[in-house]
Amino acid sequence: MANTELNVTLREGIGKGSARSLRRQGLIPAVVYGKGIDPCALSVAPKDLKAAISTEAGLNTLITLKGAGSVEGKVVILKDLQTDPVRGDALHADFQAIDLGQKVHVLVPVHPVGKSEGEKQGGGLELIRHELEVVCLPTAIPSAIEIDVTHMQIGDVVHSGDLELPKGVELAHEGNYTILTITGRKLEVEEAEGAEAGAEPGAEEE
């Protein structure tokens, strides 16, 4: 699991006015919260935050906070990052303090690996679930759930029950739901042929 450090500063002001003032200074308002600690208002430099999560784990990177009094040394994950819908600038960050010995719920991206046989035949890969919520210890958070699709044919489907998850990682939700499928014309033709074969003998077209 990726680990990084992030320099943060305690801030006294709260509310929209304080947040706007920080942004004018080129800083991002932030808050850290979690079990056993009081919510704490922070500010962080955008380039420092970007560097901290520029790992293969992305938003699930374990971050150790530095330089902020009561939260000095706290290990956190970036739970939410609000961005400007037009410019893409970071507007606000939420950090969740975690206990390395307690399991957490996190979203992990799904990464299909390879090119399927169905795609080589002209089909397409349809990713139904781009992320999966998993439960595991912070040190066991996978950077991605990889699915080998190389042997999949048109019409094949991968369900949640088919996944081989890393040791110590479990899906947060029960049920056998669809993760991805290989679509294409071949399946449509086979379905049409099957429908024709199932027609009653002697039936004639008008």
mmCIF file of C-alpha atoms in Angstrom:
data_model
loop_
_atom_site.group_PDB
_atom_site.id
_atom_site.type_symbol
_atom_site.label_atom_id
_atom_site.label_comp_id
_atom_site.label_asym_id
_atom_site.label_seq_id
_atom_site.Cartn_x
_atom_site.Cartn_y
_atom_site.Cartn_z
ATOM 1 C CA MET A 1 0.000 0.000 0.000
ATOM 2 C CA ALA A 2 1.320 3.443 -0.959
ATOM 3 C CA ASN A 3 2.290 5.771 1.901
ATOM 4 C CA THR A 4 3.093 9.472 1.614
ATOM 5 C CA GLU A 5 3.382 12.558 3.808
ATOM 6 C CA LEU A 6 1.502 15.841 3.493
ATOM 7 C CA ASN A 7 2.259 19.202 5.106
ATOM 8 C CA VAL A 8 -0.901 20.901 6.391
ATOM 9 C CA THR A 9 -1.665 23.988 8.483
ATOM 10 C CA LEU A 10 -4.335 24.464 11.144
ATOM 11 C CA ARG A 11 -6.860 27.192 10.301
ATOM 12 C CA GLU A 12 -9.117 29.072 12.696
ATOM 13 C CA GLY A 13 -11.629 30.585 10.303
ATOM 14 C CA ILE A 14 -14.522 28.515 9.019
ATOM 15 C CA GLY A 15 -17.342 29.195 6.589
ATOM 16 C CA LYS A 16 -17.518 30.344 2.982
ATOM 17 C CA GLY A 17 -15.749 33.646 3.579
ATOM 18 C CA SER A 18 -12.738 31.974 5.138
ATOM 19 C CA ALA A 19 -12.647 29.350 2.395
ATOM 20 C CA ARG A 20 -12.694 32.004 -0.339
ATOM 21 C CA SER A 21 -9.889 33.882 1.404
ATOM 22 C CA LEU A 22 -7.744 30.741 1.501
ATOM 23 C CA ARG A 23 -8.349 30.056 -2.185
ATOM 24 C CA ARG A 24 -7.267 33.604 -3.042
ATOM 25 C CA GLN A 25 -4.005 32.769 -1.263
ATOM 26 C CA GLY A 26 -3.636 29.708 -3.460
ATOM 27 C CA LEU A 27 -4.541 27.236 -0.702
ATOM 28 C CA ILE A 28 -7.242 24.583 -0.353
ATOM 29 C CA PRO A 29 -9.509 24.538 2.732
ATOM 30 C CA ALA A 30 -9.746 21.082 4.232
ATOM 31 C CA VAL A 31 -11.084 19.165 7.217
ATOM 32 C CA VAL A 32 -9.938 16.004 8.949
ATOM 33 C CA TYR A 33 -12.313 13.832 10.967
ATOM 34 C CA GLY A 34 -12.506 10.297 12.251
ATOM 35 C CA LYS A 35 -13.224 8.055 15.186
ATOM 36 C CA GLY A 36 -11.715 9.350 18.408
ATOM 37 C CA ILE A 37 -10.798 12.844 17.175
ATOM 38 C CA ASP A 38 -12.619 16.139 16.912
ATOM 39 C CA PRO A 39 -13.085 17.509 13.380
ATOM 40 C CA CYS A 40 -10.192 19.823 12.607
ATOM 41 C CA ALA A 41 -10.036 22.599 9.977
ATOM 42 C CA LEU A 42 -6.892 22.669 7.844
ATOM 43 C CA SER A 43 -5.392 24.287 4.803
ATOM 44 C CA VAL A 44 -3.122 22.620 2.264
ATOM 45 C CA ALA A 45 -1.180 23.668 -0.831
ATOM 46 C CA PRO A 46 -2.663 22.210 -4.053
ATOM 47 C CA LYS A 47 0.712 21.049 -5.385
ATOM 48 C CA ASP A 48 1.467 19.246 -2.110
ATOM 49 C CA LEU A 49 -1.884 17.454 -2.172
ATOM 50 C CA LYS A 50 -1.435 16.493 -5.820
ATOM 51 C CA ALA A 51 2.009 15.093 -5.058
ATOM 52 C CA ALA A 52 0.691 13.144 -2.047
ATOM 53 C CA ILE A 53 -1.907 11.245 -4.091
ATOM 54 C CA SER A 54 0.228 10.807 -7.208
ATOM 55 C CA THR A 55 0.733 7.126 -6.440
ATOM 56 C CA GLU A 56 -0.724 3.959 -7.903
ATOM 57 C CA ALA A 57 -3.229 3.989 -5.023
ATOM 58 C CA GLY A 58 -4.587 7.443 -5.944
ATOM 59 C CA LEU A 59 -7.257 8.622 -3.504
ATOM 60 C CA ASN A 60 -6.673 5.533 -1.363
ATOM 61 C CA THR A 61 -3.075 6.496 -0.597
ATOM 62 C CA LEU A 62 -2.282 6.401 3.118
ATOM 63 C CA ILE A 63 -1.218 9.946 4.022
ATOM 64 C CA THR A 64 0.624 10.936 7.188
ATOM 65 C CA LEU A 65 -0.148 14.545 8.141
ATOM 66 C CA LYS A 66 2.752 16.784 9.106
ATOM 67 C CA GLY A 67 3.063 20.198 10.762
ATOM 68 C CA ALA A 68 -0.420 20.670 12.197
ATOM 69 C CA GLY A 69 -0.351 20.345 15.972
ATOM 70 C CA SER A 70 -3.100 18.008 17.164
ATOM 71 C CA VAL A 71 -3.213 16.052 13.886
ATOM 72 C CA GLU A 72 0.560 15.729 13.540
ATOM 73 C CA GLY A 73 1.370 12.128 12.618
ATOM 74 C CA LYS A 74 -2.245 11.135 11.970
ATOM 75 C CA VAL A 75 -2.681 8.670 9.123
ATOM 76 C CA VAL A 76 -5.556 9.635 6.825
ATOM 77 C CA ILE A 77 -7.063 8.893 3.443
ATOM 78 C CA LEU A 78 -8.559 11.491 1.125
ATOM 79 C CA LYS A 79 -12.260 10.734 1.487
ATOM 80 C CA ASP A 80 -13.561 13.467 -0.820
ATOM 81 C CA LEU A 81 -12.104 16.131 -3.086
ATOM 82 C CA GLN A 82 -14.418 18.834 -4.429
ATOM 83 C CA THR A 83 -13.272 20.412 -7.690
ATOM 84 C CA ASP A 84 -14.418 23.294 -9.877
ATOM 85 C CA PRO A 85 -16.600 21.773 -12.655
ATOM 86 C CA VAL A 86 -15.121 24.105 -15.282
ATOM 87 C CA ARG A 87 -11.479 24.720 -14.340
ATOM 88 C CA GLY A 88 -10.929 21.506 -12.421
ATOM 89 C CA ASP A 89 -9.262 23.358 -9.537
ATOM 90 C CA ALA A 90 -9.487 21.710 -6.102
ATOM 91 C CA LEU A 91 -11.989 23.554 -3.879
ATOM 92 C CA HIS A 92 -12.148 21.520 -0.667
ATOM 93 C CA ALA A 93 -10.640 18.326 0.712
ATOM 94 C CA ASP A 94 -12.032 15.913 3.309
ATOM 95 C CA PHE A 95 -9.561 13.647 5.102
ATOM 96 C CA GLN A 96 -10.611 10.672 7.220
ATOM 97 C CA ALA A 97 -8.302 9.657 10.054
ATOM 98 C CA ILE A 98 -7.942 5.890 10.181
ATOM 99 C CA ASP A 99 -6.741 3.195 12.560
ATOM 100 C CA LEU A 100 -4.337 0.889 10.740
ATOM 101 C CA GLY A 101 -5.701 -2.002 12.784
ATOM 102 C CA GLN A 102 -9.353 -1.419 11.836
ATOM 103 C CA LYS A 103 -11.004 -2.290 8.513
ATOM 104 C CA VAL A 104 -12.250 0.536 6.279
ATOM 105 C CA HIS A 105 -14.740 0.872 3.423
ATOM 106 C CA VAL A 106 -13.144 2.292 0.271
ATOM 107 C CA LEU A 107 -13.879 2.516 -3.445
ATOM 108 C CA VAL A 108 -11.370 0.756 -5.673
ATOM 109 C CA PRO A 109 -11.259 1.109 -9.491
ATOM 110 C CA VAL A 110 -11.889 -1.875 -11.782
ATOM 111 C CA HIS A 111 -9.173 -2.461 -14.410
ATOM 112 C CA PRO A 112 -9.843 -4.917 -17.286
ATOM 113 C CA VAL A 113 -6.551 -6.542 -18.315
ATOM 114 C CA GLY A 114 -5.802 -7.558 -21.896
ATOM 115 C CA LYS A 115 -7.976 -7.620 -25.030
ATOM 116 C CA SER A 116 -10.798 -10.134 -25.161
ATOM 117 C CA GLU A 117 -11.405 -12.623 -27.979
ATOM 118 C CA GLY A 118 -14.816 -10.999 -28.396
ATOM 119 C CA GLU A 119 -13.240 -7.591 -29.060
ATOM 120 C CA LYS A 120 -10.925 -9.148 -31.645
ATOM 121 C CA GLN A 121 -14.072 -10.439 -33.381
ATOM 122 C CA GLY A 122 -15.531 -6.943 -33.538
ATOM 123 C CA GLY A 123 -17.304 -6.836 -30.191
ATOM 124 C CA GLY A 124 -16.851 -4.302 -27.422
ATOM 125 C CA LEU A 125 -16.096 -4.373 -23.715
ATOM 126 C CA GLU A 126 -18.774 -2.712 -21.585
ATOM 127 C CA LEU A 127 -17.632 -1.856 -18.067
ATOM 128 C CA ILE A 128 -20.761 -1.746 -15.895
ATOM 129 C CA ARG A 129 -18.995 -1.061 -12.591
ATOM 130 C CA HIS A 130 -16.033 1.309 -12.826
ATOM 131 C CA GLU A 131 -15.466 1.099 -9.059
ATOM 132 C CA LEU A 132 -16.212 -1.446 -6.351
ATOM 133 C CA GLU A 133 -16.652 -0.781 -2.648
ATOM 134 C CA VAL A 134 -14.458 -3.123 -0.633
ATOM 135 C CA VAL A 135 -13.749 -3.723 3.047
ATOM 136 C CA CYS A 136 -10.213 -4.408 4.273
ATOM 137 C CA LEU A 137 -7.433 -3.190 6.520
ATOM 138 C CA PRO A 138 -5.918 0.128 5.361
ATOM 139 C CA THR A 139 -2.609 -1.578 4.647
ATOM 140 C CA ALA A 140 -4.351 -4.105 2.360
ATOM 141 C CA ILE A 141 -6.241 -1.652 0.125
ATOM 142 C CA PRO A 142 -5.579 -2.740 -3.482
ATOM 143 C CA SER A 143 -4.735 -0.078 -6.059
ATOM 144 C CA ALA A 144 -7.254 -1.722 -8.417
ATOM 145 C CA ILE A 145 -9.366 -4.830 -8.942
ATOM 146 C CA GLU A 146 -7.869 -6.393 -12.083
ATOM 147 C CA ILE A 147 -9.962 -8.669 -14.322
ATOM 148 C CA ASP A 148 -8.275 -10.739 -17.041
ATOM 149 C CA VAL A 149 -10.597 -10.552 -20.062
ATOM 150 C CA THR A 150 -8.323 -12.132 -22.683
ATOM 151 C CA HIS A 151 -10.338 -15.368 -23.014
ATOM 152 C CA MET A 152 -13.800 -13.768 -22.947
ATOM 153 C CA GLN A 153 -16.072 -14.214 -25.951
ATOM 154 C CA ILE A 154 -18.992 -12.097 -27.173
ATOM 155 C CA GLY A 155 -21.818 -12.533 -24.712
ATOM 156 C CA ASP A 156 -19.592 -13.462 -21.766
ATOM 157 C CA VAL A 157 -20.230 -11.694 -18.463
ATOM 158 C CA VAL A 158 -18.168 -11.252 -15.290
ATOM 159 C CA HIS A 159 -20.219 -11.109 -12.090
ATOM 160 C CA SER A 160 -19.087 -10.062 -8.635
ATOM 161 C CA GLY A 161 -19.102 -13.703 -7.576
ATOM 162 C CA ASP A 162 -16.521 -14.493 -10.256
ATOM 163 C CA LEU A 163 -13.888 -12.112 -8.889
ATOM 164 C CA GLU A 164 -10.662 -13.324 -7.322
ATOM 165 C CA LEU A 165 -10.006 -10.668 -4.703
ATOM 166 C CA PRO A 166 -6.661 -10.130 -2.968
ATOM 167 C CA LYS A 167 -6.203 -11.803 0.409
ATOM 168 C CA GLY A 168 -7.991 -9.923 3.178
ATOM 169 C CA VAL A 169 -10.220 -7.951 0.788
ATOM 170 C CA GLU A 170 -13.992 -8.436 0.673
ATOM 171 C CA LEU A 171 -16.781 -6.797 -1.311
ATOM 172 C CA ALA A 172 -18.884 -4.465 0.823
ATOM 173 C CA HIS A 173 -22.176 -5.515 -0.770
ATOM 174 C CA GLU A 174 -23.721 -8.958 -1.103
ATOM 175 C CA GLY A 175 -25.358 -10.258 -4.260
ATOM 176 C CA ASN A 176 -24.067 -11.456 -7.621
ATOM 177 C CA TYR A 177 -24.118 -8.290 -9.732
ATOM 178 C CA THR A 178 -22.619 -7.629 -13.167
ATOM 179 C CA ILE A 179 -19.148 -6.053 -13.380
ATOM 180 C CA LEU A 180 -18.465 -6.152 -17.123
ATOM 181 C CA THR A 181 -19.610 -7.861 -20.317
ATOM 182 C CA ILE A 182 -18.464 -8.351 -23.901
ATOM 183 C CA THR A 183 -21.074 -7.114 -26.375
ATOM 184 C CA GLY A 184 -21.303 -7.506 -30.142
ATOM 185 C CA ARG A 185 -23.301 -8.430 -33.246
ATOM 186 C CA LYS A 186 -22.432 -12.114 -33.048
ATOM 187 C CA LEU A 187 -24.613 -12.495 -29.973
ATOM 188 C CA GLU A 188 -27.507 -10.687 -31.644
ATOM 189 C CA VAL A 189 -27.342 -13.004 -34.683
ATOM 190 C CA GLU A 190 -27.269 -16.101 -32.476
ATOM 191 C CA GLU A 191 -30.302 -14.854 -30.546
ATOM 192 C CA ALA A 192 -32.182 -14.224 -33.785
ATOM 193 C CA GLU A 193 -31.313 -17.689 -35.094
ATOM 194 C CA GLY A 194 -32.417 -19.198 -31.803
ATOM 195 C CA ALA A 195 -35.754 -17.365 -32.021
ATOM 196 C CA GLU A 196 -36.326 -18.680 -35.566
ATOM 197 C CA ALA A 197 -35.471 -22.230 -34.505
ATOM 198 C CA GLY A 198 -38.004 -21.958 -31.727
ATOM 199 C CA ALA A 199 -40.861 -21.039 -34.098
ATOM 200 C CA GLU A 200 -43.709 -23.560 -34.436
ATOM 201 C CA PRO A 201 -43.300 -26.063 -37.328
ATOM 202 C CA GLY A 202 -45.378 -25.157 -40.345
ATOM 203 C CA ALA A 203 -45.606 -21.504 -39.465
ATOM 204 C CA GLU A 204 -45.469 -19.386 -42.612
ATOM 205 C CA GLU A 205 -44.653 -15.775 -43.139
ATOM 206 C CA GLU A 206 -47.513 -13.626 -44.359
#
